[in-house]
Backbone as JSON Lines, residues from 0, in Angstrom:
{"i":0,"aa":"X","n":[87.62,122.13,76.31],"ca":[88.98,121.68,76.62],"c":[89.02,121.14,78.04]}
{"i":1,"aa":"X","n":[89.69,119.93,77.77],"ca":[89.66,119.28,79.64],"c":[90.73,120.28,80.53]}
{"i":2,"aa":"X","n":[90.68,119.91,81.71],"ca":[91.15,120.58,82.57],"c":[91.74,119.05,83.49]}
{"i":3,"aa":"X","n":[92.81,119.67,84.33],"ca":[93.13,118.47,85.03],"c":[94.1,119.03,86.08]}
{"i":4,"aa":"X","n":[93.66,118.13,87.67],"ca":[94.49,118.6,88.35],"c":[95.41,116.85,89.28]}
{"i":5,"aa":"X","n":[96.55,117.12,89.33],"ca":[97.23,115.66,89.92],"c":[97.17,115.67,91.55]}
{"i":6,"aa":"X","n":[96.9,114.62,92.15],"ca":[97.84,114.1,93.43],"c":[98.49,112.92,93.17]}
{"i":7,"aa":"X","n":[99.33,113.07,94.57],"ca":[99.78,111.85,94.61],"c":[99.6,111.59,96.17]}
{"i":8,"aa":"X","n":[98.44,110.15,95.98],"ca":[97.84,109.81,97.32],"c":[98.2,108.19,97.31]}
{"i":9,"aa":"X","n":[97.89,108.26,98.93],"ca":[98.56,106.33,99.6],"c":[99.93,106.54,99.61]}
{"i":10,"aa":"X","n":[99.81,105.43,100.86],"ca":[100.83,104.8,101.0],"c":[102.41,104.62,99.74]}
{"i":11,"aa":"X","n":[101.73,104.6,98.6],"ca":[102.98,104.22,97.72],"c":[102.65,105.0,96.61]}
{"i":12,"aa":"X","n":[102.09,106.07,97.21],"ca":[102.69,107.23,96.43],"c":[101.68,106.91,95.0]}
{"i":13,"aa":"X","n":[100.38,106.72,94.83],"ca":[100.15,106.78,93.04],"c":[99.98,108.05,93.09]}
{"i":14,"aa":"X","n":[99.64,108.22,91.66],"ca":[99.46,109.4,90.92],"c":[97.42,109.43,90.74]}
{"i":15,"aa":"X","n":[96.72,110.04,90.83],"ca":[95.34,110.61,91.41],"c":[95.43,111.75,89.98]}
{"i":16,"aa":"X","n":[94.44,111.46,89.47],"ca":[94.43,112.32,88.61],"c":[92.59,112.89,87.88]}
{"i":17,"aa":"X","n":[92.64,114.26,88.62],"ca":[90.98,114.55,88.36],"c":[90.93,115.3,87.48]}
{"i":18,"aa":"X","n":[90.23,115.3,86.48],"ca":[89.54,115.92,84.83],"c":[88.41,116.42,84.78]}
{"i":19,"aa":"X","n":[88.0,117.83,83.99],"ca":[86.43,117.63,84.02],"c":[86.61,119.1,82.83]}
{"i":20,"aa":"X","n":[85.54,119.05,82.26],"ca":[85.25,119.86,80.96],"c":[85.15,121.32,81.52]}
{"i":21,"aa":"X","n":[85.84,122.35,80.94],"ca":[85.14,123.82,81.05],"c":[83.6,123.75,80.91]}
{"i":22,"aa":"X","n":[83.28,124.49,82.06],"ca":[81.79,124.8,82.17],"c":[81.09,123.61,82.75]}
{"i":23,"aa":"X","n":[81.37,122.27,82.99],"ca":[80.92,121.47,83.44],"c":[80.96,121.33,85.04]}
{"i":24,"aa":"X","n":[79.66,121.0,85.8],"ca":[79.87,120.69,86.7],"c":[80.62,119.39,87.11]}
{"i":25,"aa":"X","n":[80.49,118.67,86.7],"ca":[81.05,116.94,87.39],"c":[82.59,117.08,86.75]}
{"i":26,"aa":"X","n":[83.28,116.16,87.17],"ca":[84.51,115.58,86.76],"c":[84.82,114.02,86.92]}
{"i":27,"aa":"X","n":[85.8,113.95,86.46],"ca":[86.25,112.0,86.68],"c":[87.57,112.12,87.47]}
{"i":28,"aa":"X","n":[87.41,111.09,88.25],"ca":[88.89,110.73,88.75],"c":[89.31,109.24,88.21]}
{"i":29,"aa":"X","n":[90.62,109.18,87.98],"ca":[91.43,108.13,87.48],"c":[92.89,107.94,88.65]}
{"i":30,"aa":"X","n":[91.72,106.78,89.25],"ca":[93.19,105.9,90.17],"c":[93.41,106.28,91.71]}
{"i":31,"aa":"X","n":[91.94,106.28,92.28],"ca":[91.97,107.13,93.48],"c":[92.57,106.08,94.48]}
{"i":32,"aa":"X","n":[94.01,106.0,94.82],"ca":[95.13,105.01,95.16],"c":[94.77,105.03,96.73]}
{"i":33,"aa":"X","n":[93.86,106.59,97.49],"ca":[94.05,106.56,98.73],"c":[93.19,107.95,98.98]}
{"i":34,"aa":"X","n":[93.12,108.51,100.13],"ca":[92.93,109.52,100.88],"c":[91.77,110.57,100.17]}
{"i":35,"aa":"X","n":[90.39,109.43,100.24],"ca":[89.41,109.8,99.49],"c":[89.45,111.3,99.91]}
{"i":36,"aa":"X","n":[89.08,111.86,101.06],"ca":[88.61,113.38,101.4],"c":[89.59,114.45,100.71]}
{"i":37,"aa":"X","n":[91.1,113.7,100.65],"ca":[91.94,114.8,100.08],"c":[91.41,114.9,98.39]}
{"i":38,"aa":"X","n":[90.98,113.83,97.59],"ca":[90.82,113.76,96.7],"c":[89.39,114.45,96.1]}
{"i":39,"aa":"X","n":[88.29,114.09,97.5],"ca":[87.2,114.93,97.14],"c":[87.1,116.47,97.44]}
{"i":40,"aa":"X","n":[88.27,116.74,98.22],"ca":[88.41,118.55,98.19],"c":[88.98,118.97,97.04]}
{"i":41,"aa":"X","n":[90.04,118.1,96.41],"ca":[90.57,118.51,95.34],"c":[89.77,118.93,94.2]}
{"i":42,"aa":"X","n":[88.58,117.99,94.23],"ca":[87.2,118.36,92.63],"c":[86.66,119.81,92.98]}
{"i":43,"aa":"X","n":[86.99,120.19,94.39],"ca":[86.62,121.64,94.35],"c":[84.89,121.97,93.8]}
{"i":44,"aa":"X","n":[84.65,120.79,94.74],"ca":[82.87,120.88,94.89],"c":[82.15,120.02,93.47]}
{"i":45,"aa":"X","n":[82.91,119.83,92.65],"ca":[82.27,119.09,91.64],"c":[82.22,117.71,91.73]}
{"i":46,"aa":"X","n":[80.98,117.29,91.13],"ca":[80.61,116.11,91.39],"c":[81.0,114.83,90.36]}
{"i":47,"aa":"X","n":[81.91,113.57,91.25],"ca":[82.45,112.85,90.56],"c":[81.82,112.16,89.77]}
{"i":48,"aa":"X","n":[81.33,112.24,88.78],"ca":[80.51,111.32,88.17],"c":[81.23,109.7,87.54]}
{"i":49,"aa":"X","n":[82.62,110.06,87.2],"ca":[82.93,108.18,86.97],"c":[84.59,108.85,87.66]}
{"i":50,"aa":"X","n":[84.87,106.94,88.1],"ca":[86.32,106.89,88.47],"c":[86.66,105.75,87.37]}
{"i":51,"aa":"X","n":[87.69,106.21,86.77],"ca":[88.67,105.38,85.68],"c":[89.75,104.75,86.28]}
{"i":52,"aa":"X","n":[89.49,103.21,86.24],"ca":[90.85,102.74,86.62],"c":[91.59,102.18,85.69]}
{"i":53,"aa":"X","n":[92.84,102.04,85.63],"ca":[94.11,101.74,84.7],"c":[94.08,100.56,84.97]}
{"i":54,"aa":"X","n":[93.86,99.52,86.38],"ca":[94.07,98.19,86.43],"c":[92.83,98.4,87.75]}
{"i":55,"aa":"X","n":[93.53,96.75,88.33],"ca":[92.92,96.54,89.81],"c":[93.42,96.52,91.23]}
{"i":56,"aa":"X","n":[94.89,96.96,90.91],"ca":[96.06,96.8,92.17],"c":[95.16,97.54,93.09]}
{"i":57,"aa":"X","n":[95.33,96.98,94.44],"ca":[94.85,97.63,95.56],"c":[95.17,99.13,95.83]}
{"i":58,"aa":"X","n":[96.6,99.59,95.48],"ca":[97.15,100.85,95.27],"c":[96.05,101.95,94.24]}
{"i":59,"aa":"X","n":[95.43,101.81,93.2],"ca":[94.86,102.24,92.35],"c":[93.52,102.41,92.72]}
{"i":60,"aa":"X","n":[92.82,101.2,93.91],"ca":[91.25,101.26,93.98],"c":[91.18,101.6,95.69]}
{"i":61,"aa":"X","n":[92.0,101.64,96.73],"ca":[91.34,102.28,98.11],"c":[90.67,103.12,98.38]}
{"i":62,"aa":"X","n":[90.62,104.07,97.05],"ca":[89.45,105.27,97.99],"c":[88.14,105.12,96.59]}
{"i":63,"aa":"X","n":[87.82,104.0,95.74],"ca":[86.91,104.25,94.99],"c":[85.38,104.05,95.97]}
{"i":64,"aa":"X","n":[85.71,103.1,96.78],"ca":[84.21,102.64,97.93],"c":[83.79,104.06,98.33]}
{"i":65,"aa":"X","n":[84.48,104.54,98.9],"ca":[84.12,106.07,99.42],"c":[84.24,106.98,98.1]}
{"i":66,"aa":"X","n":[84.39,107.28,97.28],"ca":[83.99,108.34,95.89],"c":[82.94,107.91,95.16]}
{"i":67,"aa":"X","n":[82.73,106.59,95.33],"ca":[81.25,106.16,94.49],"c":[80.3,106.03,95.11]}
{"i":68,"aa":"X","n":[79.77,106.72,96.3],"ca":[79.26,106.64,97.18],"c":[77.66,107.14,96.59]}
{"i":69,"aa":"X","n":[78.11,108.73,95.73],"ca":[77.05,109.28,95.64],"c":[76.63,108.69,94.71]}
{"i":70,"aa":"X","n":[77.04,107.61,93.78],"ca":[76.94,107.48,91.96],"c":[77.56,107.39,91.16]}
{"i":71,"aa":"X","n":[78.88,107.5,91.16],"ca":[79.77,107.58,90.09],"c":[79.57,106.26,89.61]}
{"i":72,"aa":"X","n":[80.05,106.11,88.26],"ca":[80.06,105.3,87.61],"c":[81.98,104.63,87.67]}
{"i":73,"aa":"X","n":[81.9,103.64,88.5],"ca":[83.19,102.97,88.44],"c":[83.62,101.85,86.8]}
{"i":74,"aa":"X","n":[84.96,102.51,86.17],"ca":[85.05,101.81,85.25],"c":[86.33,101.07,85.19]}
{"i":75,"aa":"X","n":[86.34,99.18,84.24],"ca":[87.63,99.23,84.61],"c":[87.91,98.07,83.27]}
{"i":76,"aa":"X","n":[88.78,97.75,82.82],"ca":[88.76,96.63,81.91],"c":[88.39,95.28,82.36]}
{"i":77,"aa":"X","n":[87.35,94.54,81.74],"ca":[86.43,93.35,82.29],"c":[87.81,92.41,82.66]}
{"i":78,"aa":"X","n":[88.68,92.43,82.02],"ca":[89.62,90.99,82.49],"c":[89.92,91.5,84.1]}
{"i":79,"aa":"X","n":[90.22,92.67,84.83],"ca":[90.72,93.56,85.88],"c":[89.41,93.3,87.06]}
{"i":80,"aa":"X","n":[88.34,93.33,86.61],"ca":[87.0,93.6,87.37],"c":[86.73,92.78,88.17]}
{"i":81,"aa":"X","n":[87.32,91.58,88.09],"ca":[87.27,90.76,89.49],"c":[88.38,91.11,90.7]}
{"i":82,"aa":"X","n":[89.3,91.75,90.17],"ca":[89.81,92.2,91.4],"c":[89.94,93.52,92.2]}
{"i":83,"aa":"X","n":[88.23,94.09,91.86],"ca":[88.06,94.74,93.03],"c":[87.48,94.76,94.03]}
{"i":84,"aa":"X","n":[86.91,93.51,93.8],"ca":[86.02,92.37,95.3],"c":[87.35,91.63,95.58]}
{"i":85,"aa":"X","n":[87.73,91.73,94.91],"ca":[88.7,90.19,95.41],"c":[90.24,90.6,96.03]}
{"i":86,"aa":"X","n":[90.03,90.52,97.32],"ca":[91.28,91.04,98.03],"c":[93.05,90.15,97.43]}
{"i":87,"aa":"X","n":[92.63,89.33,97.31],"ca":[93.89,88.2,97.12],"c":[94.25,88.6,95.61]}
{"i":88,"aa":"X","n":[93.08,88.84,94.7],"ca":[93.91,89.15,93.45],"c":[93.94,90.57,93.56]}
{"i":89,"aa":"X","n":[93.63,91.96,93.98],"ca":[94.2,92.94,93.89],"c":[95.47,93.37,94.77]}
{"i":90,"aa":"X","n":[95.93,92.31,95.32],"ca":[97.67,91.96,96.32],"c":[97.31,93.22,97.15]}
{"i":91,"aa":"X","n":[96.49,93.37,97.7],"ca":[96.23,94.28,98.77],"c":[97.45,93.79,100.1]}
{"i":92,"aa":"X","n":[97.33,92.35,100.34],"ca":[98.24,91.18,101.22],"c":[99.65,92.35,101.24]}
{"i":93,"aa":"X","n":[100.2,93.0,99.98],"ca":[101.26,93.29,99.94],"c":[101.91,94.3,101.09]}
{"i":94,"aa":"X","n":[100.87,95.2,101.44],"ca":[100.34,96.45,102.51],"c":[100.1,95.9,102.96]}
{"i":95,"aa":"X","n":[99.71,94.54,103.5],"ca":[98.93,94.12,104.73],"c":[97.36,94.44,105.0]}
{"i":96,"aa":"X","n":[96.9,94.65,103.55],"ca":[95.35,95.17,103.97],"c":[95.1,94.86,103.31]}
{"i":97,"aa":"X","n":[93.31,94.71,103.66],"ca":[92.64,93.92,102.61],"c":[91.48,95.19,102.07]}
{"i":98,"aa":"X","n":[92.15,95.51,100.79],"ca":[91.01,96.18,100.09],"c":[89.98,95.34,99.05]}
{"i":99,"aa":"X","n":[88.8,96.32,99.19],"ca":[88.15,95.65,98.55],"c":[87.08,96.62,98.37]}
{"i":100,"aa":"X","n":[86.51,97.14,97.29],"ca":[86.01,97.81,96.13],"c":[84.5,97.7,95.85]}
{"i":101,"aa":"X","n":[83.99,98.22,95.21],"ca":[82.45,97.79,95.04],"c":[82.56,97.32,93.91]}
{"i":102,"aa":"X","n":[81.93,96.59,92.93],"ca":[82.01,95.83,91.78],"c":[81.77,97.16,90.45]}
{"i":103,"aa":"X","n":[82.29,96.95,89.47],"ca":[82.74,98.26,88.13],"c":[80.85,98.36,87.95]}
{"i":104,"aa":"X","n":[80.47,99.26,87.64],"ca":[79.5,99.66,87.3],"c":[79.33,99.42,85.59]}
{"i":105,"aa":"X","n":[80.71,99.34,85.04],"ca":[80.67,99.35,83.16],"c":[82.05,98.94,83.28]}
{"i":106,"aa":"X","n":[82.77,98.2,82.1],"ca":[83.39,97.1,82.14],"c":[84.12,97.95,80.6]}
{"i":107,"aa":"X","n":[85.6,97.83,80.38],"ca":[86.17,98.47,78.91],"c":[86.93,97.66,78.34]}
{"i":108,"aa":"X","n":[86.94,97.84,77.02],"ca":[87.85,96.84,76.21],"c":[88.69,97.89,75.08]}
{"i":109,"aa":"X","n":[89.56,97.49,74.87],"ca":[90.29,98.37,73.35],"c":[89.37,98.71,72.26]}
{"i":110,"aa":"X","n":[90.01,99.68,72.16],"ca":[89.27,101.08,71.35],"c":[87.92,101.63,71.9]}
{"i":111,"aa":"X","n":[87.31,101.32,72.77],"ca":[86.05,101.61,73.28],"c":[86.32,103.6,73.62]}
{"i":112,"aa":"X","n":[85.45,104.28,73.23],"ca":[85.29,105.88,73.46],"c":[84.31,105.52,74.73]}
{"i":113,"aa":"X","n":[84.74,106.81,75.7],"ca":[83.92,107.0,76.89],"c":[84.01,108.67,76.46]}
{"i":114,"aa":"X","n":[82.73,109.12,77.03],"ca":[82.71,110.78,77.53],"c":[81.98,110.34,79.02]}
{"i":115,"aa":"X","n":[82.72,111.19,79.69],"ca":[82.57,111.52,81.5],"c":[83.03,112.65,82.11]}
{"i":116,"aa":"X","n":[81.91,113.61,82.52],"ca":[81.93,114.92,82.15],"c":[82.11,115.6,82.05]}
{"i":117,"aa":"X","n":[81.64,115.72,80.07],"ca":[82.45,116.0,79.08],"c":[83.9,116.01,78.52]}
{"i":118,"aa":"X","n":[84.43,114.84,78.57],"ca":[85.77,114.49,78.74],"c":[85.92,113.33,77.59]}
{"i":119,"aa":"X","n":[86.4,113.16,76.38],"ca":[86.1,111.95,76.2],"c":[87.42,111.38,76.11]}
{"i":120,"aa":"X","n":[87.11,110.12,75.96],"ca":[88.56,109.69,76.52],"c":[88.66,107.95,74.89]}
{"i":121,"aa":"X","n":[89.4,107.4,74.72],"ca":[89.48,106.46,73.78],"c":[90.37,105.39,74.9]}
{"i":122,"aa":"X","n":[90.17,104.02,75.23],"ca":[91.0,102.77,75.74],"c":[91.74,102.13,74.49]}
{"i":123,"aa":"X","n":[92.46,102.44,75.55],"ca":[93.9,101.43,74.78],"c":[94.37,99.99,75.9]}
{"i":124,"aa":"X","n":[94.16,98.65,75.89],"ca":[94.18,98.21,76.56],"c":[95.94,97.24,76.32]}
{"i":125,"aa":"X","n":[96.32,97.35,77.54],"ca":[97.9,97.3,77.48],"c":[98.21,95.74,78.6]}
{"i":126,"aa":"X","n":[97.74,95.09,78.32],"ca":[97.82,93.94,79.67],"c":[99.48,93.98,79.61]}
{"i":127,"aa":"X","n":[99.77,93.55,80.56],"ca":[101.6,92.63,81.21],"c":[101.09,92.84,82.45]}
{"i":128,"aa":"X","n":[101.1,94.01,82.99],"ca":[101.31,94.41,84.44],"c":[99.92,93.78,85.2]}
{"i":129,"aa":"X","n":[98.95,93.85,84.38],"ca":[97.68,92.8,84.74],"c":[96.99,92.32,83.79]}
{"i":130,"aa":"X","n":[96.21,91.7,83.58],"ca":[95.68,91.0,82.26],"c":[95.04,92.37,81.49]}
{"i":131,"aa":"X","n":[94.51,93.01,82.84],"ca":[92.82,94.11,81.71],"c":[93.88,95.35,82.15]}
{"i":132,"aa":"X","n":[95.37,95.91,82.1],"ca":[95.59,97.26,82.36],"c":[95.75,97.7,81.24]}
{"i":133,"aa":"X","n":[94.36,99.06,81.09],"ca":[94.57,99.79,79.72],"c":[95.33,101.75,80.52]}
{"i":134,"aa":"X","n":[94.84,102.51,79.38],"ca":[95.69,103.61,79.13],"c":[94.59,104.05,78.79]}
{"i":135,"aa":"X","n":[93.96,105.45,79.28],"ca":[93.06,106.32,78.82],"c":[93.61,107.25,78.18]}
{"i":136,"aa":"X","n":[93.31,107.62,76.92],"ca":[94.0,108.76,76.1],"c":[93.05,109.78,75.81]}
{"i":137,"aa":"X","n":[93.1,111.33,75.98],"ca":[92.67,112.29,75.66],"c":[92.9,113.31,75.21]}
{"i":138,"aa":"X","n":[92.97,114.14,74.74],"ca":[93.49,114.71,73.68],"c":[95.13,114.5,73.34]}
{"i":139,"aa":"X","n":[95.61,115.59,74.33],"ca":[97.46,115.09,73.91],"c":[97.69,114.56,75.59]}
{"i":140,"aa":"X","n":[96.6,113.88,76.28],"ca":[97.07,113.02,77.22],"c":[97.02,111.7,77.5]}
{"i":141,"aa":"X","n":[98.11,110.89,77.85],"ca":[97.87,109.6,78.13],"c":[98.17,109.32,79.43]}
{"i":142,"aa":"X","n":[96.86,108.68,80.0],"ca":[97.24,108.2,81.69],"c":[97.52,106.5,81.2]}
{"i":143,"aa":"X","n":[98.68,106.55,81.59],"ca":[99.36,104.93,81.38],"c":[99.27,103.69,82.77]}
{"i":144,"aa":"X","n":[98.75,104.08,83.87],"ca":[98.53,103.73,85.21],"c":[100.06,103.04,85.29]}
{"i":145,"aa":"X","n":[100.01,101.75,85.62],"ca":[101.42,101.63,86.15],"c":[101.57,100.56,84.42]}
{"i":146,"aa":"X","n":[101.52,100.43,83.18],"ca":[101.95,100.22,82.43],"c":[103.46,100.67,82.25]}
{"i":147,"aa":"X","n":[103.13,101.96,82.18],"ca":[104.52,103.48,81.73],"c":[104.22,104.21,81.88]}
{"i":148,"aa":"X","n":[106.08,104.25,83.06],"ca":[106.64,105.28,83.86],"c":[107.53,106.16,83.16]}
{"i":149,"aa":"X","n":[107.59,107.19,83.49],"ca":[108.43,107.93,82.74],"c":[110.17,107.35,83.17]}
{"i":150,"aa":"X","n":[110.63,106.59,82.21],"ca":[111.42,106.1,82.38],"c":[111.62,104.63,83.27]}
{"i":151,"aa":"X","n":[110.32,104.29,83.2],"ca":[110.13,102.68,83.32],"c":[109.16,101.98,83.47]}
{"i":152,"aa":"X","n":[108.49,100.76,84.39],"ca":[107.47,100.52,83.96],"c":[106.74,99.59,84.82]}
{"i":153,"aa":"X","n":[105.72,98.95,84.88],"ca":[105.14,98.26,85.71],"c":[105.8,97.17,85.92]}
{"i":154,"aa":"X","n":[105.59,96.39,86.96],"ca":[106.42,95.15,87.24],"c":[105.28,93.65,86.99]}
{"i":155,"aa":"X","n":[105.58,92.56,86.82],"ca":[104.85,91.82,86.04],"c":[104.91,90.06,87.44]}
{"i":156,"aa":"X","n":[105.27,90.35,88.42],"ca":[105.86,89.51,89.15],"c":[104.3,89.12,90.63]}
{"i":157,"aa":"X","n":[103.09,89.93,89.91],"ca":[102.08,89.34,90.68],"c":[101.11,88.7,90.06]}
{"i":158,"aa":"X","n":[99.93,88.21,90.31],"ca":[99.04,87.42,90.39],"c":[98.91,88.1,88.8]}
{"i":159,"aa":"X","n":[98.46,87.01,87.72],"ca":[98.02,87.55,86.44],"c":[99.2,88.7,85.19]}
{"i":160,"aa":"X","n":[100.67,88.82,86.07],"ca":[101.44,90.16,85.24],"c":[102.19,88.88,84.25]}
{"i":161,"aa":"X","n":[102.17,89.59,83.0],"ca":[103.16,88.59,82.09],"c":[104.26,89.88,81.34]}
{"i":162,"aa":"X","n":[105.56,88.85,81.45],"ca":[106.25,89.67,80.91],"c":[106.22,90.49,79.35]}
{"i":163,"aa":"X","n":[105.91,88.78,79.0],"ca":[105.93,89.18,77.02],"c":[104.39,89.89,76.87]}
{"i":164,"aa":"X","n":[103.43,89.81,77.88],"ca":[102.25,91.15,77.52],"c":[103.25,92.28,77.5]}
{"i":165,"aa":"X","n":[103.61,92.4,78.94],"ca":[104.15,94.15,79.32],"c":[104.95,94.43,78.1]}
{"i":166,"aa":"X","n":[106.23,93.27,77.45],"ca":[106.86,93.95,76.68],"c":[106.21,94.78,75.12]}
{"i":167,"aa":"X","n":[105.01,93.53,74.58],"ca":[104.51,93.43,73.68],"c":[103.29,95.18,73.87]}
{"i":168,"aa":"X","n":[102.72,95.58,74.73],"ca":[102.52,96.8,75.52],"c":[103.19,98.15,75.1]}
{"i":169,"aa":"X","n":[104.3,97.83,75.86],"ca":[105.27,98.96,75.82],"c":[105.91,99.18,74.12]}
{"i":170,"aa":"X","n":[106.27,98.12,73.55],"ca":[106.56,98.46,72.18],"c":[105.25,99.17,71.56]}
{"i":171,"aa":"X","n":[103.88,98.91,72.11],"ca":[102.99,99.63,71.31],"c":[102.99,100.94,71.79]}
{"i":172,"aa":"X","n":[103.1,101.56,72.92],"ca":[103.02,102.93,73.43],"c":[104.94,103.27,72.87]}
{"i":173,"aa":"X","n":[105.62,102.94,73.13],"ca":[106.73,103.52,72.88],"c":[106.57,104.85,71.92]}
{"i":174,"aa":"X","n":[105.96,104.84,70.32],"ca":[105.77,105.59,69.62],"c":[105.33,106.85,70.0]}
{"i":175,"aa":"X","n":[104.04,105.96,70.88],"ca":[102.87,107.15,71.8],"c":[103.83,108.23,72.39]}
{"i":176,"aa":"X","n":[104.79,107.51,72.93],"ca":[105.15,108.57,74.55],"c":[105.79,110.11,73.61]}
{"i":177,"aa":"X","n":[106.1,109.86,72.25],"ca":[106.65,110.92,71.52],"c":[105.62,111.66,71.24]}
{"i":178,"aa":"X","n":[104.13,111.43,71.46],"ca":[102.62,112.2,70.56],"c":[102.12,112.85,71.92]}
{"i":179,"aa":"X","n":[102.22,111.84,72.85],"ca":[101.28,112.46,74.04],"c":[102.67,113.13,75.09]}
{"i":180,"aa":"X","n":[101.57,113.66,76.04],"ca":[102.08,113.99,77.74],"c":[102.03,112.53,78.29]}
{"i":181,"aa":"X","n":[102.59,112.31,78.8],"ca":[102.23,110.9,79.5],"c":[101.75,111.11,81.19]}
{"i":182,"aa":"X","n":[101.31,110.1,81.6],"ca":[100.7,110.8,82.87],"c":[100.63,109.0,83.75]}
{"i":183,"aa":"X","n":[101.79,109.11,84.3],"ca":[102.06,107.37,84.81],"c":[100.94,107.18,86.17]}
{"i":184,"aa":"X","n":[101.03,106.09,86.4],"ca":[100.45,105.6,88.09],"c":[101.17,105.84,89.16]}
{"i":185,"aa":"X","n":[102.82,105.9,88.98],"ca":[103.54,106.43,90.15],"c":[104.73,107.51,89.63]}
């Protein structure tokens, strides 16, 4: 059974969310938005083996350079994966900073199963808010990154966000949010 513990790190507040199997040493983080050291005390000595991202917003990837340091396996949906080199498309500009990421180690598309350790997880890929933003689902959890908020939803007004994705998106999770926990980006 997974285990999971939340922050909420950066500047704008995401949601940081670390997982890892009973009895397992390693864990995953999903969406390390900021304040790598707070995030690596939080694994409580276990070793990150992958970071899951929901998209490529600069908010979601500032502290992956420093958590993949030792190895982790950075993952993210291939349409998303150019903007974690690429300062201008992850609107880092927005903060005034230019982040910029090490390139995804493995690349996800809809329906694809991951286990990361021992965690497995199924993609659901939800573009509006960016072309490649999916939703990792695990047992009765769904991390929705900034797709869906509890009670609203990503905004579609930067580089690559379309409205009729996000809407076309959200009508598909709508059902979801009644099956799972939901577990947003902010």
């Amino acid at each position: 059974m997974a285990q999971m513990k939340a922050l909420t790190v950066g500047s704008l507040g995401t949601c940081c969310y670390i997982l890892w199997a009973e009895g397992e040493a390693g864990c995953v983080v999903i969406d390390p938005g900021g304040e790598a050291a707070r995030i690596r005390e939080a694994c409580a000595g276990r070793e990150i083996q992958a970071i899951l991202l929901t998209h490529g917003h600069f908010d979601h990837i500032r502290a992956v350079e420093e958590l993949a340091r030792d190895g982790a396996e950075i993952i993210i949906h291939r349409e998303d994966a150019p903007m974690l080199t690429d300062p201008e498309m992850n609107a880092g500009w927005l903060a005034g900073e230019r982040v910029v990421a090490p390139p995804a180690t493995r690349t996800v598309r809809e329906g694809d199963q991951l286990t990361c350790a021992g965690v497995d997880f199924t993609v659901l890929h939800t573009p509006g808010h960016t072309p490649g933003s999916v939703c990792y689902q695990t047992g009765r959890w769904l991390f929705t990154g900034d797709t869906l908020f509890h009670g609203g939803y990503g905004r579609t007004d930067l580089p690559g966000g379309s409205t009729r994705q996000l809407a076309d998106s959200l009508r598909r999770l709508t059902p979801l949010a009644h099956q799972y926990d939901i577990f947003p980006g902010h």
